Amino acid sequence: MTISERLRQTIREQAKYRCGYCLMHQRHVYAPMEIDHLNPRSHGGSDDEENLWLACPFCNIYKSNLADGVDDATGERIPLFNPRRQRWLDHFKFGIDRAEIIGITPCGRATLKALRINDVDPLEYRRLLVKFSEYPPKEYL
Ligand SMILES: [Zn+2]
């Protein structure tokens, strides 16, 4: 089953053209944003609207077919953050530089680690965007 262009556009609009994980906006990502299966197809996830969200290529390449990740604080496997069903600010906050993302729950920490959201390259890129007041989105501060 493929995802129709119409549904892809619906998902982009629902996500406000932002990655559900790192909150990067499409205008700052050179490659097209990707449609992420929240519950991966390999785990039985469907192509239905409620299982889809927008993810940037940086996050999505590491999310791949993962459904959970390890919270280093406890060593437990935790389901990854679901940007459609969960509220970003309940699980993450920004560091003092406004570029680093900090997990404030087991889910947040496991997601940051699994998707390598604070790896050097995406972090340095976000720091650059902070300098130009293009990141983070004001509604997340
Ligand atoms: Zn992202």
PDB file of C-alpha atoms and ligand atoms in Angstrom:
ATOM      1  CA  MET A   1       0.000   0.000   0.000  1.00  0.00           C
ATOM      2  CA  THR A   2       1.305   3.427  -0.823  1.00  0.00           C
ATOM      3  CA  ILE A   3       0.491   6.705   0.839  1.00  0.00           C
ATOM      4  CA  SER A   4      -1.366   9.044  -1.482  1.00  0.00           C
ATOM      5  CA  GLU A   5       0.005  12.517  -2.194  1.00  0.00           C
ATOM      6  CA  ARG A   6      -3.202  13.913  -0.739  1.00  0.00           C
ATOM      7  CA  LEU A   7      -2.611  12.110   2.570  1.00  0.00           C
ATOM      8  CA  ARG A   8       1.058  13.161   2.542  1.00  0.00           C
ATOM      9  CA  GLN A   9      -0.035  16.770   2.213  1.00  0.00           C
ATOM     10  CA  THR A  10      -2.543  16.324   5.048  1.00  0.00           C
ATOM     11  CA  ILE A  11       0.254  15.001   7.281  1.00  0.00           C
ATOM     12  CA  ARG A  12       2.560  17.901   6.338  1.00  0.00           C
ATOM     13  CA  GLU A  13      -0.150  20.383   7.251  1.00  0.00           C
ATOM     14  CA  GLN A  14      -1.025  18.617  10.511  1.00  0.00           C
ATOM     15  CA  ALA A  15       2.662  18.676  11.478  1.00  0.00           C
ATOM     16  CA  LYS A  16       2.949  22.330  10.409  1.00  0.00           C
ATOM     17  CA  TYR A  17       5.868  21.283   8.192  1.00  0.00           C
ATOM     18  CA  ARG A  18       7.989  20.415  11.239  1.00  0.00           C
ATOM     19  CA  CYS A  19       9.762  17.225  12.206  1.00  0.00           C
ATOM     20  CA  GLY A  20       7.813  15.690  15.071  1.00  0.00           C
ATOM     21  CA  TYR A  21      11.031  14.897  16.940  1.00  0.00           C
ATOM     22  CA  CYS A  22      13.596  17.686  16.517  1.00  0.00           C
ATOM     23  CA  LEU A  23      11.047  20.319  15.383  1.00  0.00           C
ATOM     24  CA  MET A  24      13.142  21.306  12.375  1.00  0.00           C
ATOM     25  CA  HIS A  25      11.035  23.141   9.780  1.00  0.00           C
ATOM     26  CA  GLN A  26      10.922  22.072   6.127  1.00  0.00           C
ATOM     27  CA  ARG A  27      12.397  25.397   5.041  1.00  0.00           C
ATOM     28  CA  HIS A  28      15.621  24.513   6.906  1.00  0.00           C
ATOM     29  CA  VAL A  29      15.972  20.999   5.533  1.00  0.00           C
ATOM     30  CA  TYR A  30      17.410  20.606   2.057  1.00  0.00           C
ATOM     31  CA  ALA A  31      15.895  17.179   1.455  1.00  0.00           C
ATOM     32  CA  PRO A  32      12.133  16.672   1.498  1.00  0.00           C
ATOM     33  CA  MET A  33      10.674  15.905   4.885  1.00  0.00           C
ATOM     34  CA  GLU A  34       9.650  12.280   5.178  1.00  0.00           C
ATOM     35  CA  ILE A  35       6.421  10.597   6.192  1.00  0.00           C
ATOM     36  CA  ASP A  36       7.230   8.615   9.330  1.00  0.00           C
ATOM     37  CA  HIS A  37       5.324   5.496  10.334  1.00  0.00           C
ATOM     38  CA  LEU A  38       4.932   6.042  14.082  1.00  0.00           C
ATOM     39  CA  ASN A  39       4.469   2.330  14.554  1.00  0.00           C
ATOM     40  CA  PRO A  40       6.849   0.967  11.898  1.00  0.00           C
ATOM     41  CA  ARG A  41       5.413  -1.141   9.107  1.00  0.00           C
ATOM     42  CA  SER A  42       7.754  -3.943  10.153  1.00  0.00           C
ATOM     43  CA  HIS A  43       5.946  -3.955  13.518  1.00  0.00           C
ATOM     44  CA  GLY A  44       2.539  -4.084  11.862  1.00  0.00           C
ATOM     45  CA  GLY A  45       2.044  -0.318  11.586  1.00  0.00           C
ATOM     46  CA  SER A  46      -0.399   0.801   8.930  1.00  0.00           C
ATOM     47  CA  ASP A  47      -0.378   3.515   6.278  1.00  0.00           C
ATOM     48  CA  ASP A  48      -3.404   5.086   7.963  1.00  0.00           C
ATOM     49  CA  GLU A  49      -3.387   8.733   8.863  1.00  0.00           C
ATOM     50  CA  GLU A  50      -3.254   8.096  12.616  1.00  0.00           C
ATOM     51  CA  ASN A  51       0.005   6.159  12.190  1.00  0.00           C
ATOM     52  CA  LEU A  52       1.761   8.839  10.163  1.00  0.00           C
ATOM     53  CA  TRP A  53       3.633  11.994  11.039  1.00  0.00           C
ATOM     54  CA  LEU A  54       6.336  14.176   9.548  1.00  0.00           C
ATOM     55  CA  ALA A  55      10.020  13.567  10.275  1.00  0.00           C
ATOM     56  CA  CYS A  56      13.169  15.190   8.965  1.00  0.00           C
ATOM     57  CA  PRO A  57      15.663  12.950   7.167  1.00  0.00           C
ATOM     58  CA  PHE A  58      18.143  13.279  10.076  1.00  0.00           C
ATOM     59  CA  CYS A  59      15.699  11.842  12.581  1.00  0.00           C
ATOM     60  CA  ASN A  60      13.988   9.406  10.276  1.00  0.00           C
ATOM     61  CA  ILE A  61      17.156   7.650   9.138  1.00  0.00           C
ATOM     62  CA  TYR A  62      17.851   6.629  12.741  1.00  0.00           C
ATOM     63  CA  LYS A  63      14.231   6.000  13.636  1.00  0.00           C
ATOM     64  CA  SER A  64      14.141   3.545  10.759  1.00  0.00           C
ATOM     65  CA  ASN A  65      12.054   0.609  11.965  1.00  0.00           C
ATOM     66  CA  LEU A  66      12.510   1.283  15.685  1.00  0.00           C
ATOM     67  CA  ALA A  67       9.496   1.308  17.975  1.00  0.00           C
ATOM     68  CA  ASP A  68      11.388   1.755  21.230  1.00  0.00           C
ATOM     69  CA  GLY A  69      14.716   2.867  22.648  1.00  0.00           C
ATOM     70  CA  VAL A  70      16.746   2.638  25.822  1.00  0.00           C
ATOM     71  CA  ASP A  71      16.480   5.206  28.598  1.00  0.00           C
ATOM     72  CA  ASP A  72      20.025   5.467  29.921  1.00  0.00           C
ATOM     73  CA  ALA A  73      18.774   6.666  33.297  1.00  0.00           C
ATOM     74  CA  THR A  74      17.077   3.334  33.967  1.00  0.00           C
ATOM     75  CA  GLY A  75      18.351   0.974  31.265  1.00  0.00           C
ATOM     76  CA  GLU A  76      14.748   0.211  30.339  1.00  0.00           C
ATOM     77  CA  ARG A  77      13.364  -0.077  26.844  1.00  0.00           C
ATOM     78  CA  ILE A  78      10.718   2.594  26.356  1.00  0.00           C
ATOM     79  CA  PRO A  79       8.352   3.190  23.410  1.00  0.00           C
ATOM     80  CA  LEU A  80       9.573   6.116  21.319  1.00  0.00           C
ATOM     81  CA  PHE A  81       7.845   9.487  21.480  1.00  0.00           C
ATOM     82  CA  ASN A  82       4.674   9.640  19.392  1.00  0.00           C
ATOM     83  CA  PRO A  83       4.311  13.175  18.011  1.00  0.00           C
ATOM     84  CA  ARG A  84       0.696  12.588  17.086  1.00  0.00           C
ATOM     85  CA  ARG A  85      -0.467  11.296  20.462  1.00  0.00           C
ATOM     86  CA  GLN A  86       1.983  12.883  22.873  1.00  0.00           C
ATOM     87  CA  ARG A  87       2.851  16.506  23.593  1.00  0.00           C
ATOM     88  CA  TRP A  88       6.468  17.443  22.814  1.00  0.00           C
ATOM     89  CA  LEU A  89       6.796  19.772  25.798  1.00  0.00           C
ATOM     90  CA  ASP A  90       5.726  17.001  28.163  1.00  0.00           C
ATOM     91  CA  HIS A  91       8.829  14.980  27.202  1.00  0.00           C
ATOM     92  CA  PHE A  92      11.473  17.447  26.049  1.00  0.00           C
ATOM     93  CA  LYS A  93      12.867  20.866  26.757  1.00  0.00           C
ATOM     94  CA  PHE A  94      15.612  22.988  25.282  1.00  0.00           C
ATOM     95  CA  GLY A  95      19.011  23.394  26.868  1.00  0.00           C
ATOM     96  CA  ILE A  96      20.420  26.785  27.724  1.00  0.00           C
ATOM     97  CA  ASP A  97      21.767  27.180  24.173  1.00  0.00           C
ATOM     98  CA  ARG A  98      18.233  26.594  22.809  1.00  0.00           C
ATOM     99  CA  ALA A  99      19.670  24.056  20.360  1.00  0.00           C
ATOM    100  CA  GLU A 100      20.315  21.028  22.534  1.00  0.00           C
ATOM    101  CA  ILE A 101      17.170  19.058  23.283  1.00  0.00           C
ATOM    102  CA  ILE A 102      16.904  17.506  26.726  1.00  0.00           C
ATOM    103  CA  GLY A 103      14.705  14.536  27.534  1.00  0.00           C
ATOM    104  CA  ILE A 104      12.701  15.097  30.715  1.00  0.00           C
ATOM    105  CA  THR A 105      10.963  11.714  30.748  1.00  0.00           C
ATOM    106  CA  PRO A 106      12.128   8.150  30.034  1.00  0.00           C
ATOM    107  CA  CYS A 107      10.327   8.414  26.676  1.00  0.00           C
ATOM    108  CA  GLY A 108      12.059  11.692  25.856  1.00  0.00           C
ATOM    109  CA  ARG A 109      15.507  10.382  26.802  1.00  0.00           C
ATOM    110  CA  ALA A 110      15.038   7.107  24.902  1.00  0.00           C
ATOM    111  CA  THR A 111      13.851   8.967  21.807  1.00  0.00           C
ATOM    112  CA  LEU A 112      16.729  11.455  21.819  1.00  0.00           C
ATOM    113  CA  LYS A 113      19.238   8.649  22.079  1.00  0.00           C
ATOM    114  CA  ALA A 114      17.654   6.380  19.469  1.00  0.00           C
ATOM    115  CA  LEU A 115      17.245   9.149  16.901  1.00  0.00           C
ATOM    116  CA  ARG A 116      20.644  10.721  17.755  1.00  0.00           C
ATOM    117  CA  ILE A 117      18.973  14.099  17.907  1.00  0.00           C
ATOM    118  CA  ASN A 118      21.883  15.686  19.753  1.00  0.00           C
ATOM    119  CA  ASP A 119      24.633  14.252  17.571  1.00  0.00           C
ATOM    120  CA  VAL A 120      27.236  16.843  16.611  1.00  0.00           C
ATOM    121  CA  ASP A 121      25.972  17.576  13.093  1.00  0.00           C
ATOM    122  CA  PRO A 122      22.285  18.234  13.817  1.00  0.00           C
ATOM    123  CA  LEU A 123      23.200  20.049  17.037  1.00  0.00           C
ATOM    124  CA  GLU A 124      25.669  22.364  15.296  1.00  0.00           C
ATOM    125  CA  TYR A 125      23.121  23.031  12.577  1.00  0.00           C
ATOM    126  CA  ARG A 126      20.450  23.914  15.148  1.00  0.00           C
ATOM    127  CA  ARG A 127      22.944  26.210  16.920  1.00  0.00           C
ATOM    128  CA  LEU A 128      23.467  28.037  13.645  1.00  0.00           C
ATOM    129  CA  LEU A 129      19.717  28.444  13.211  1.00  0.00           C
ATOM    130  CA  VAL A 130      19.462  29.769  16.777  1.00  0.00           C
ATOM    131  CA  LYS A 131      21.937  32.520  15.852  1.00  0.00           C
ATOM    132  CA  PHE A 132      19.586  33.605  13.075  1.00  0.00           C
ATOM    133  CA  SER A 133      16.516  33.331  15.329  1.00  0.00           C
ATOM    134  CA  GLU A 134      15.163  30.573  13.099  1.00  0.00           C
ATOM    135  CA  TYR A 135      15.081  27.950  15.852  1.00  0.00           C
ATOM    136  CA  PRO A 136      13.573  26.808  18.122  1.00  0.00           C
ATOM    137  CA  PRO A 137       9.955  27.517  17.256  1.00  0.00           C
ATOM    138  CA  LYS A 138       8.648  30.166  19.655  1.00  0.00           C
ATOM    139  CA  GLU A 139       5.671  28.071  20.693  1.00  0.00           C
ATOM    140  CA  TYR A 140       8.055  25.481  22.149  1.00  0.00           C
ATOM    141  CA  LEU A 141       9.922  27.850  24.446  1.00  0.00           C
TER     142      LEU A 141
HETATM  143 ZN    ZN B   1      14.066  15.765  13.066  1.00  0.00          ZN
END
